[in-house]
CSV table of C-alpha atoms in Angstrom, one decimal:
chain,number,residue,atom,x,y,z
A,20,MET,CA,100.0,-148.8,-34.0
A,21,THR,CA,97.9,-146.1,-34.8
A,22,VAL,CA,98.1,-143.2,-37.6
A,23,ALA,CA,99.4,-140.6,-35.0
A,24,ASP,CA,101.8,-143.4,-34.1
A,25,ARG,CA,102.7,-144.2,-38.0
A,26,LEU,CA,103.1,-140.8,-38.7
A,27,ALA,CA,105.6,-140.0,-35.6
A,28,GLU,CA,107.7,-143.0,-36.4
A,29,ALA,CA,107.8,-142.3,-40.5
A,30,LEU,CA,108.7,-138.4,-39.6
A,31,ALA,CA,111.4,-139.2,-37.3
A,32,PRO,CA,114.1,-139.4,-40.0
A,33,PHE,CA,113.3,-136.0,-41.3
A,34,VAL,CA,112.6,-134.1,-37.7
A,35,GLY,CA,115.8,-135.4,-35.8
A,36,GLY,CA,114.2,-138.0,-33.3
A,37,GLU,CA,110.9,-137.3,-31.8
A,38,LEU,CA,108.5,-135.1,-33.0
A,39,PRO,CA,108.8,-131.3,-31.6
A,40,VAL,CA,104.7,-130.9,-31.2
A,41,ARG,CA,101.9,-132.9,-29.6
A,42,LEU,CA,100.1,-134.9,-33.3
A,43,ARG,CA,96.9,-135.3,-33.4
A,44,ALA,CA,96.0,-137.4,-36.8
A,45,TRP,CA,92.4,-137.6,-38.7
A,46,ASP,CA,91.8,-140.5,-36.8
A,47,GLY,CA,91.8,-138.8,-33.4
A,48,SER,CA,94.5,-140.6,-32.3
A,49,GLU,CA,97.4,-138.6,-30.8
A,50,THR,CA,101.6,-139.0,-30.1
A,51,GLY,CA,104.6,-136.7,-29.6
A,52,PRO,CA,105.2,-134.6,-26.4
A,53,VAL,CA,102.7,-134.4,-24.0
A,54,GLY,CA,102.5,-130.0,-23.3
A,55,ALA,CA,104.1,-129.2,-26.9
A,56,PRO,CA,102.0,-126.8,-29.2
A,57,LEU,CA,98.9,-129.2,-30.4
A,58,VAL,CA,99.6,-130.0,-34.8
A,59,GLU,CA,95.7,-131.6,-36.0
A,60,ILE,CA,95.9,-133.3,-39.2
A,61,ARG,CA,92.2,-133.2,-40.0
A,62,THR,CA,92.4,-135.1,-43.5
A,63,PRO,CA,94.9,-137.4,-45.5
A,64,ASP,CA,94.8,-134.4,-47.9
A,65,ALA,CA,96.9,-132.7,-45.6
A,66,LEU,CA,100.1,-135.1,-46.0
A,67,ARG,CA,99.2,-135.5,-49.9
A,68,ARG,CA,100.0,-131.7,-50.7
A,69,LEU,CA,103.0,-132.1,-48.4
A,70,LEU,CA,104.2,-135.7,-51.0
A,71,TRP,CA,104.0,-133.0,-53.5
A,72,HIS,CA,105.2,-129.9,-51.6
A,73,PRO,CA,107.2,-130.9,-49.0
A,74,GLY,CA,108.2,-128.0,-46.8
A,75,GLU,CA,106.8,-124.8,-46.5
A,76,LEU,CA,104.8,-124.5,-49.0
A,77,GLY,CA,102.8,-127.8,-48.5
A,78,ALA,CA,102.5,-127.2,-45.1
A,79,ALA,CA,100.9,-123.8,-45.8
A,80,GLN,CA,98.9,-124.9,-48.3
A,81,ALA,CA,97.6,-127.4,-45.6
A,82,TYR,CA,97.4,-124.8,-43.0
A,83,VAL,CA,95.1,-122.2,-45.3
A,84,THR,CA,92.8,-124.4,-46.3
A,85,GLY,CA,92.4,-125.8,-42.4
A,86,GLU,CA,93.6,-129.1,-43.8
A,87,ILE,CA,95.8,-128.7,-40.9
A,88,GLU,CA,95.3,-127.1,-37.7
A,89,VAL,CA,97.3,-125.5,-34.8
A,90,HIS,CA,95.8,-125.2,-31.6
A,91,HIS,CA,96.1,-122.2,-29.3
A,92,ASP,CA,99.0,-119.5,-30.2
A,93,LEU,CA,100.0,-119.9,-33.5
A,94,ASP,CA,103.5,-117.8,-32.4
A,95,ASP,CA,104.4,-120.0,-29.9
A,96,ALA,CA,103.9,-123.3,-32.1
A,97,LEU,CA,105.5,-122.1,-34.9
A,98,THR,CA,108.4,-120.5,-32.2
A,99,HIS,CA,109.0,-123.6,-31.0
A,100,VAL,CA,109.5,-125.6,-34.3
A,101,TRP,CA,111.7,-123.5,-35.0
A,102,SER,CA,114.0,-123.4,-31.9
A,103,VAL,CA,113.9,-127.1,-32.4
A,104,ALA,CA,114.8,-127.1,-35.7
A,105,ALA,CA,117.5,-124.8,-35.2
A,106,GLU,CA,118.9,-126.3,-32.3
A,107,ARG,CA,119.1,-130.5,-34.1
A,108,GLY,CA,120.1,-128.4,-36.8
A,109,LEU,CA,117.4,-130.0,-39.5
A,110,SER,CA,118.4,-127.5,-42.1
A,111,GLY,CA,121.2,-130.4,-42.8
A,112,VAL,CA,119.3,-133.1,-43.0
A,113,ARG,CA,119.3,-135.3,-46.3
A,114,PRO,CA,117.3,-138.4,-45.4
A,115,THR,CA,118.1,-141.3,-47.6
A,116,PRO,CA,116.6,-143.7,-49.6
A,117,SER,CA,115.8,-146.4,-47.3
A,118,THR,CA,114.0,-143.4,-45.1
A,119,LEU,CA,112.4,-142.1,-48.2
A,120,LEU,CA,111.2,-145.3,-49.1
A,121,GLN,CA,109.9,-146.4,-45.6
A,122,ALA,CA,108.1,-142.5,-45.7
A,123,ALA,CA,106.7,-144.0,-49.1
A,124,ARG,CA,105.3,-147.0,-47.5
A,125,THR,CA,103.6,-145.6,-45.0
A,126,ALA,CA,101.7,-143.4,-47.3
A,127,ARG,CA,100.9,-146.0,-49.3
A,128,ASP,CA,99.0,-147.6,-46.0
A,129,LEU,CA,97.2,-144.8,-44.5
A,130,GLY,CA,95.6,-144.1,-48.3
A,131,VAL,CA,98.0,-140.8,-48.7
A,132,LEU,CA,99.3,-142.0,-52.5
A,133,GLY,CA,97.1,-139.7,-55.4
A,134,ARG,CA,97.3,-136.6,-57.4
A,135,PRO,CA,98.1,-133.8,-55.7
A,136,PRO,CA,95.3,-131.9,-54.7
A,137,VAL,CA,94.0,-128.6,-55.7
A,138,ALA,CA,95.8,-125.1,-54.9
A,139,PRO,CA,94.3,-123.1,-52.7
A,140,ALA,CA,92.0,-120.7,-54.2
A,141,SER,CA,94.3,-118.1,-52.2
A,142,GLN,CA,97.4,-119.1,-53.9
A,143,ALA,CA,98.3,-116.6,-56.4
A,144,ARG,CA,98.1,-117.1,-60.4
A,145,ILE,CA,100.7,-114.2,-62.1
A,146,THR,CA,101.4,-115.1,-65.4
A,147,GLY,CA,103.3,-112.6,-67.8
A,148,ARG,CA,107.3,-111.4,-68.4
A,149,LEU,CA,108.3,-111.2,-64.6
A,150,HIS,CA,108.0,-107.2,-63.8
A,151,SER,CA,106.7,-106.1,-67.0
A,152,ARG,CA,103.7,-103.1,-66.3
A,153,LEU,CA,101.4,-105.9,-67.1
A,154,ARG,CA,102.2,-108.8,-64.1
A,155,ASP,CA,103.3,-106.3,-62.0
A,156,ARG,CA,99.8,-104.9,-61.6
A,157,ARG,CA,98.6,-108.4,-61.5
A,158,ALA,CA,100.8,-109.1,-58.3
A,159,ILE,CA,99.9,-105.9,-56.7
A,160,SER,CA,96.2,-106.3,-57.4
A,161,HIS,CA,96.5,-109.5,-55.9
A,162,HIS,CA,97.9,-108.3,-52.4
A,163,TYR,CA,96.2,-104.8,-52.3
A,164,ASP,CA,92.5,-104.9,-54.0
A,165,LEU,CA,91.3,-107.2,-51.7
A,166,SER,CA,88.8,-104.4,-50.7
A,167,ASN,CA,89.4,-101.1,-48.3
A,168,GLU,CA,87.4,-102.0,-45.8
A,169,PHE,CA,89.8,-104.9,-45.3
A,170,TYR,CA,93.1,-103.3,-45.2
A,171,SER,CA,91.0,-100.9,-42.7
A,172,LEU,CA,89.9,-104.0,-40.1
A,173,ILE,CA,94.5,-104.5,-40.2
A,174,LEU,CA,95.5,-101.3,-39.9
A,175,GLU,CA,95.3,-97.7,-38.0
A,176,PRO,CA,92.6,-95.0,-39.1
A,177,GLN,CA,96.4,-93.5,-41.4
A,178,MET,CA,96.0,-96.6,-43.1
A,179,ALA,CA,100.0,-96.6,-43.3
A,180,TYR,CA,101.0,-100.7,-44.5
A,181,SER,CA,104.4,-99.9,-43.2
A,182,SER,CA,106.6,-100.5,-40.3
A,183,ALA,CA,105.7,-97.0,-37.8
A,184,TYR,CA,108.3,-95.1,-35.7
A,185,PHE,CA,107.6,-95.7,-31.7
A,186,THR,CA,109.3,-92.8,-29.6
A,187,LYS,CA,107.6,-93.2,-26.6
A,188,PRO,CA,107.7,-96.3,-24.0
A,189,LEU,CA,105.8,-99.2,-25.9
A,190,ASP,CA,104.2,-99.5,-22.2
A,191,ASP,CA,102.7,-96.0,-22.0
A,192,PRO,CA,99.1,-96.8,-22.6
A,193,SER,CA,98.1,-93.3,-24.6
A,194,TYR,CA,100.6,-94.3,-27.2
A,195,THR,CA,98.8,-96.3,-30.1
A,196,LEU,CA,99.5,-97.5,-33.2
A,197,THR,CA,98.4,-95.0,-35.2
A,198,ASP,CA,100.3,-92.4,-32.6
A,199,ALA,CA,104.0,-94.3,-34.2
A,200,GLN,CA,102.5,-93.9,-37.8
A,201,ARG,CA,101.9,-90.9,-37.1
A,202,ASP,CA,106.0,-90.1,-36.4
A,203,LYS,CA,107.1,-92.2,-38.9
A,204,LEU,CA,105.0,-89.6,-41.1
A,205,ASP,CA,106.7,-86.6,-39.2
A,206,LEU,CA,109.9,-88.6,-39.5
A,207,VAL,CA,110.1,-89.4,-43.0
A,208,CYS,CA,109.2,-85.2,-43.8
A,209,ARG,CA,111.7,-83.7,-41.4
A,210,LYS,CA,114.2,-86.3,-43.2
A,211,ILE,CA,113.3,-84.9,-46.8
A,212,GLY,CA,112.7,-81.1,-45.4
A,213,LEU,CA,109.7,-80.5,-46.8
A,214,GLU,CA,108.5,-76.8,-46.4
A,215,PRO,CA,105.3,-75.2,-47.6
A,216,GLY,CA,104.8,-75.0,-52.0
A,217,MET,CA,107.5,-77.4,-52.4
A,218,ARG,CA,107.3,-80.4,-55.0
A,219,PHE,CA,107.2,-83.8,-53.2
A,220,LEU,CA,106.2,-87.4,-55.1
A,221,ASP,CA,105.4,-90.4,-53.4
A,222,VAL,CA,106.3,-93.1,-55.2
A,223,GLY,CA,104.1,-96.6,-54.4
A,224,CYS,CA,102.1,-93.9,-52.0
A,225,GLY,CA,99.5,-96.7,-51.0
A,226,TRP,CA,96.3,-95.3,-49.3
A,227,GLY,CA,97.9,-92.3,-49.2
A,228,SER,CA,99.2,-91.9,-44.9
A,229,LEU,CA,102.5,-90.0,-46.7
A,230,SER,CA,100.8,-88.1,-48.9
A,231,LEU,CA,97.8,-86.8,-47.0
A,232,HIS,CA,100.4,-86.0,-43.8
A,233,ALA,CA,103.0,-84.3,-46.2
A,234,ALA,CA,100.0,-81.7,-47.9
A,235,GLU,CA,98.0,-81.1,-44.2
A,236,HIS,CA,101.0,-80.9,-42.1
A,237,TYR,CA,104.2,-79.3,-44.5
A,238,GLY,CA,102.5,-77.6,-46.9
A,239,ALA,CA,103.9,-79.9,-50.0
A,240,GLN,CA,101.9,-79.6,-53.7
A,241,VAL,CA,101.9,-83.4,-53.4
A,242,THR,CA,101.8,-86.1,-56.3
A,243,GLY,CA,101.4,-89.8,-55.7
A,244,VAL,CA,101.7,-92.6,-58.0
A,245,THR,CA,100.4,-96.2,-57.6
A,246,ILE,CA,99.6,-99.3,-60.0
A,247,ALA,CA,96.9,-100.5,-57.1
A,248,ALA,CA,92.6,-99.0,-58.2
A,249,GLU,CA,91.6,-100.1,-55.1
A,250,GLN,CA,94.0,-97.6,-53.5
A,251,LYS,CA,93.4,-94.6,-55.6
A,252,LYS,CA,89.9,-95.0,-55.2
A,253,PHE,CA,90.5,-94.6,-51.2
A,254,ILE,CA,92.9,-91.7,-51.2
A,255,ASP,CA,90.7,-90.0,-54.3
A,256,ALA,CA,87.5,-89.8,-51.3
A,257,ARG,CA,90.3,-88.6,-48.5
A,258,ILE,CA,91.4,-85.6,-50.8
A,259,ALA,CA,87.6,-84.7,-51.3
A,260,GLU,CA,86.9,-84.8,-47.8
A,261,ARG,CA,89.8,-82.9,-46.6
A,262,GLY,CA,89.3,-80.2,-49.1
A,263,LEU,CA,92.7,-80.8,-50.6
A,264,GLY,CA,92.4,-81.1,-54.0
A,265,ASP,CA,94.3,-78.1,-54.7
A,266,ARG,CA,97.6,-79.7,-53.1
A,267,VAL,CA,97.3,-83.3,-53.7
A,268,GLU,CA,97.5,-85.4,-57.3
A,269,ILE,CA,97.0,-89.4,-57.0
A,270,ARG,CA,97.8,-91.2,-60.4
A,271,LEU,CA,97.5,-94.6,-61.1
A,272,GLN,CA,100.7,-94.7,-62.9
A,273,ASP,CA,103.8,-96.7,-63.1
A,274,TYR,CA,106.5,-95.5,-61.3
A,275,ARG,CA,108.4,-96.0,-64.8
A,276,GLU,CA,105.8,-93.9,-66.6
A,277,ILE,CA,106.2,-90.7,-64.6
A,278,PRO,CA,106.3,-87.8,-67.2
A,279,GLU,CA,108.4,-85.8,-65.1
A,280,VAL,CA,111.1,-87.4,-64.6
A,281,GLN,CA,111.5,-87.8,-68.3
A,282,GLY,CA,115.1,-86.2,-69.2
A,283,GLY,CA,116.3,-86.1,-65.7
A,284,ALA,CA,115.3,-82.9,-65.2
A,285,GLY,CA,114.5,-82.6,-61.9
A,286,HIS,CA,110.5,-81.3,-61.5
A,287,PHE,CA,110.5,-81.9,-57.8
A,288,ASP,CA,111.8,-80.8,-54.6
A,289,ALA,CA,111.8,-84.0,-52.8
A,290,ALA,CA,110.8,-88.0,-53.1
A,291,ALA,CA,110.0,-90.5,-51.3
A,292,SER,CA,109.0,-94.2,-51.3
A,293,ILE,CA,108.2,-95.8,-48.2
A,294,GLU,CA,108.3,-99.9,-48.4
A,295,MET,CA,107.5,-100.1,-52.2
A,296,GLY,CA,111.0,-101.1,-53.6
A,297,GLU,CA,110.7,-104.4,-52.1
A,298,HIS,CA,108.4,-104.9,-55.0
A,299,VAL,CA,110.6,-104.0,-58.8
A,300,GLY,CA,112.3,-106.6,-58.9
A,301,GLN,CA,116.3,-107.1,-59.1
A,302,GLY,CA,116.5,-106.6,-62.4
A,303,ASN,CA,114.3,-103.3,-62.4
A,304,TYR,CA,115.8,-102.0,-58.7
A,305,PRO,CA,118.6,-100.3,-60.8
A,306,THR,CA,115.8,-98.0,-63.1
A,307,TYR,CA,114.0,-97.7,-60.1
A,308,ALA,CA,116.8,-96.0,-58.5
A,309,ARG,CA,117.5,-94.1,-61.5
A,310,VAL,CA,114.0,-92.9,-61.5
A,311,LEU,CA,114.0,-91.1,-58.1
A,312,ARG,CA,117.3,-89.8,-59.4
A,313,ASP,CA,115.7,-88.1,-62.0
A,314,ALA,CA,112.8,-87.1,-61.0
A,315,VAL,CA,114.6,-84.3,-58.0
A,316,LYS,CA,116.2,-81.7,-58.1
A,317,PRO,CA,119.7,-81.3,-57.8
A,318,GLY,CA,120.4,-81.3,-54.2
A,319,GLY,CA,117.2,-82.8,-53.6
A,320,ARG,CA,116.7,-85.3,-50.8
A,321,VAL,CA,114.9,-89.1,-51.8
A,322,LEU,CA,114.0,-91.1,-48.9
A,323,VAL,CA,113.5,-94.9,-49.2
A,324,GLN,CA,112.1,-96.5,-46.8
A,325,GLN,CA,112.6,-100.9,-47.0
A,326,MET,CA,112.7,-104.1,-46.1
A,327,SER,CA,115.7,-106.3,-46.2
A,328,ARG,CA,116.6,-110.0,-45.9
A,329,ALA,CA,120.4,-110.8,-44.5
A,330,GLY,CA,121.3,-113.5,-46.3
A,331,GLY,CA,118.1,-114.7,-48.3
A,332,ARG,CA,117.0,-117.7,-49.3
A,333,LYS,CA,118.5,-119.7,-52.2
A,334,GLY,CA,115.8,-118.9,-54.7
A,335,HIS,CA,113.3,-117.6,-52.5
A,336,PRO,CA,114.2,-113.7,-53.1
A,337,GLY,CA,110.5,-112.8,-51.5
A,338,GLY,CA,111.5,-114.7,-48.8
A,339,GLY,CA,110.2,-117.8,-49.1
A,340,PRO,CA,107.4,-120.5,-50.6
A,341,PHE,CA,104.7,-119.3,-48.8
A,342,ILE,CA,104.8,-115.4,-48.8
A,343,GLU,CA,106.1,-116.0,-52.7
A,344,SER,CA,102.6,-117.7,-53.6
A,345,PHE,CA,99.7,-116.1,-51.0
A,346,ILE,CA,101.1,-112.7,-50.4
A,347,ALA,CA,103.4,-111.0,-52.2
A,348,PRO,CA,104.3,-112.5,-56.4
A,349,ASP,CA,107.7,-111.4,-57.5
A,350,MET,CA,108.4,-109.7,-54.8
A,351,HIS,CA,112.3,-109.1,-54.3
A,352,MET,CA,114.5,-108.6,-50.8
A,353,ARG,CA,118.0,-108.4,-50.6
A,354,PRO,CA,120.5,-107.1,-47.6
A,355,VAL,CA,120.4,-103.6,-47.0
A,356,GLY,CA,123.9,-103.2,-47.6
A,357,GLU,CA,123.3,-104.1,-51.3
A,358,THR,CA,120.3,-102.2,-51.8
A,359,VAL,CA,122.4,-98.9,-51.0
A,360,ALA,CA,125.2,-99.7,-53.7
A,361,LEU,CA,122.3,-100.1,-56.3
A,362,LEU,CA,120.8,-96.7,-55.2
A,363,GLU,CA,124.3,-95.4,-55.5
A,364,GLU,CA,124.9,-96.7,-58.9
A,365,GLY,CA,122.0,-95.2,-59.6
A,366,GLY,CA,123.7,-91.8,-59.1
A,367,LEU,CA,122.0,-91.1,-55.4
A,368,GLU,CA,124.4,-89.9,-52.5
A,369,VAL,CA,124.0,-91.8,-49.5
A,370,ARG,CA,123.7,-89.4,-46.3
A,371,ASP,CA,122.0,-91.8,-43.8
A,372,VAL,CA,120.8,-95.6,-42.9
A,373,HIS,CA,118.3,-95.6,-40.1
A,374,ALA,CA,117.5,-99.9,-39.3
A,375,MET,CA,114.1,-99.4,-38.0
A,376,ARG,CA,114.0,-103.7,-37.1
A,377,GLU,CA,112.5,-103.9,-33.9
A,378,HIS,CA,109.9,-101.4,-35.0
A,379,TYR,CA,108.5,-103.3,-37.6
A,380,VAL,CA,107.9,-105.9,-34.8
A,381,TRP,CA,105.9,-103.7,-32.6
A,382,THR,CA,104.0,-103.0,-35.6
A,383,VAL,CA,102.7,-106.0,-36.7
A,384,ASP,CA,101.6,-106.3,-32.6
A,385,GLY,CA,99.1,-104.0,-33.0
A,386,TRP,CA,98.2,-105.4,-36.3
A,387,LEU,CA,97.7,-108.4,-35.2
A,388,GLU,CA,95.6,-107.2,-32.9
A,389,THR,CA,92.9,-104.7,-34.8
A,390,PHE,CA,93.0,-108.3,-36.7
A,391,GLU,CA,92.3,-110.4,-34.1
A,392,LYS,CA,89.8,-108.2,-32.6
A,393,ASN,CA,88.2,-108.2,-36.1
A,394,ALA,CA,88.7,-111.6,-37.4
A,395,ALA,CA,84.5,-112.4,-37.4
A,396,ARG,CA,84.0,-108.9,-40.1
A,397,LEU,CA,87.1,-110.4,-41.3
A,398,THR,CA,85.5,-113.7,-42.5
A,399,GLU,CA,82.5,-112.3,-43.8
A,400,LEU,CA,83.8,-110.3,-45.9
A,401,VAL,CA,86.8,-112.1,-47.8
A,402,GLY,CA,86.2,-116.0,-46.2
A,403,GLU,CA,88.4,-118.0,-44.3
A,404,GLU,CA,90.7,-119.2,-45.8
A,405,VAL,CA,92.8,-115.7,-46.6
A,406,VAL,CA,91.9,-115.0,-42.9
A,407,ARG,CA,94.0,-118.5,-42.9
A,408,VAL,CA,96.7,-116.8,-45.2
A,409,TRP,CA,96.9,-113.4,-43.2
A,410,ARG,CA,96.9,-114.8,-39.7
A,411,LEU,CA,100.3,-116.9,-41.0
A,412,TYR,CA,101.8,-113.9,-43.1
A,413,LEU,CA,101.5,-111.7,-39.7
A,414,VAL,CA,102.9,-113.5,-37.5
A,415,GLY,CA,105.2,-115.4,-39.6
A,416,GLY,CA,105.8,-111.6,-40.4
A,417,ARG,CA,106.0,-110.8,-36.8
A,418,MET,CA,108.9,-113.6,-36.1
A,419,ALA,CA,110.8,-112.6,-39.3
A,420,PHE,CA,111.6,-109.2,-37.6
A,421,ARG,CA,111.9,-110.5,-34.1
A,422,ASP,CA,114.7,-113.0,-34.7
A,423,GLY,CA,116.4,-110.4,-37.6
A,424,ARG,CA,115.8,-112.9,-40.7
A,425,MET,CA,114.6,-109.5,-41.8
A,426,GLY,CA,115.4,-105.8,-41.6
A,427,VAL,CA,113.6,-102.5,-42.3
A,428,ASP,CA,115.7,-99.4,-42.8
A,429,GLN,CA,115.0,-95.7,-43.8
A,430,ILE,CA,117.6,-94.6,-46.6
A,431,LEU,CA,118.5,-90.7,-47.0
A,432,MET,CA,120.1,-89.4,-50.1
A,433,VAL,CA,120.5,-86.2,-52.0
A,434,ARG,CA,120.7,-86.1,-55.8
A,435,PRO,CA,124.4,-84.9,-56.8
A,436,GLY,CA,125.0,-81.7,-58.6
A,437,ALA,CA,123.9,-78.8,-56.3
A,438,ASP,CA,124.6,-77.9,-52.7
A,439,HIS,CA,122.4,-80.1,-50.1
A,440,THR,CA,120.6,-78.3,-47.6
A,441,LEU,CA,121.1,-81.1,-45.0
A,442,PRO,CA,121.4,-80.0,-41.6
A,443,ARG,CA,125.0,-80.3,-40.6
A,444,VAL,CA,124.1,-82.2,-37.7
A,445,ARG,CA,121.2,-84.6,-37.6
A,446,ASP,CA,118.6,-83.9,-34.8
A,447,PHE,CA,115.4,-85.2,-37.1
């Protein structure tokens, strides 16, 4: 038997029969259905990783290091494997002791047994107390401080790293991701009722797309906070370029340290937080909700745009071993209803929940197109391994939103205690 045949035989009990992919082993041998996606195991180290980290983490480690290659379209391959797994009900497969013993013998015979390979350099190494200020800064730095040029080669010119809002047909060639991101920024500003001179707080301001838009196009007095040093550097340069120094202040500051929020006096007229709440953690979410409430005056509006995960994965609140280990350490997502309840418990009155799941699929389509167009330059900047991490991240994320495993919602609220100014009929 060839190496590929031996592997197929050992894997059969785990995959419910025939391999769902065409498999090429490191000796060049192949097996599996002709015409299925081609997966190449280039070295025994890939299998060694899977022995030490069965499932998603081991497979991701082997993929990002290049020990496993998925030929042709990664989305097609992953979608096919997900479909076969669902058809065969593989989530409930429990290998017998004899199956495990046979797999171990095959691993021994193929020279796979041994000490675990070193973790990929791109895998996060975050220490400290969960969601302490220091650990949060380290986790955010791991993801956001790759370099501003890196993100500029994936995002559109506004550098909006969140779901866009598509208001025109997808087949309109004149309507781009840049337009859809601008429409999202306008939607947020309209929902929170921004007018000239209003004091606006942008919590987790990213690269400043909302902060700058609110000042330039709505005349707001903006305070933005971020804990990513590279982001602040980038926004400060754009503030100077656009002459907005008298209207926008960006602080390198944790959301728990905003002085105007202390005491709950309601210094700001409105506040928003775009896809930052996922990073605060389950235990700190009540504090986050209270900060948003205390930031605005009674009757003031607050908008949160946040990702959700229906049902979640047991033991993986961030979405799974890959994203938690390589992309967003310590992230916590939950069903949107649970987030709404936490915001209400924090003292905010929820007025609208706007589901935008499909818009994230279309947003990632745009990011992937730009990513692949700039792949050579991205590789020069961060190396092939990080590029492979991001390809897997973008493709996998798009699939999760497409298939309904993840969602994204805009939650519009007001602080009780005074009459609000929301329109009687919504026409945002």
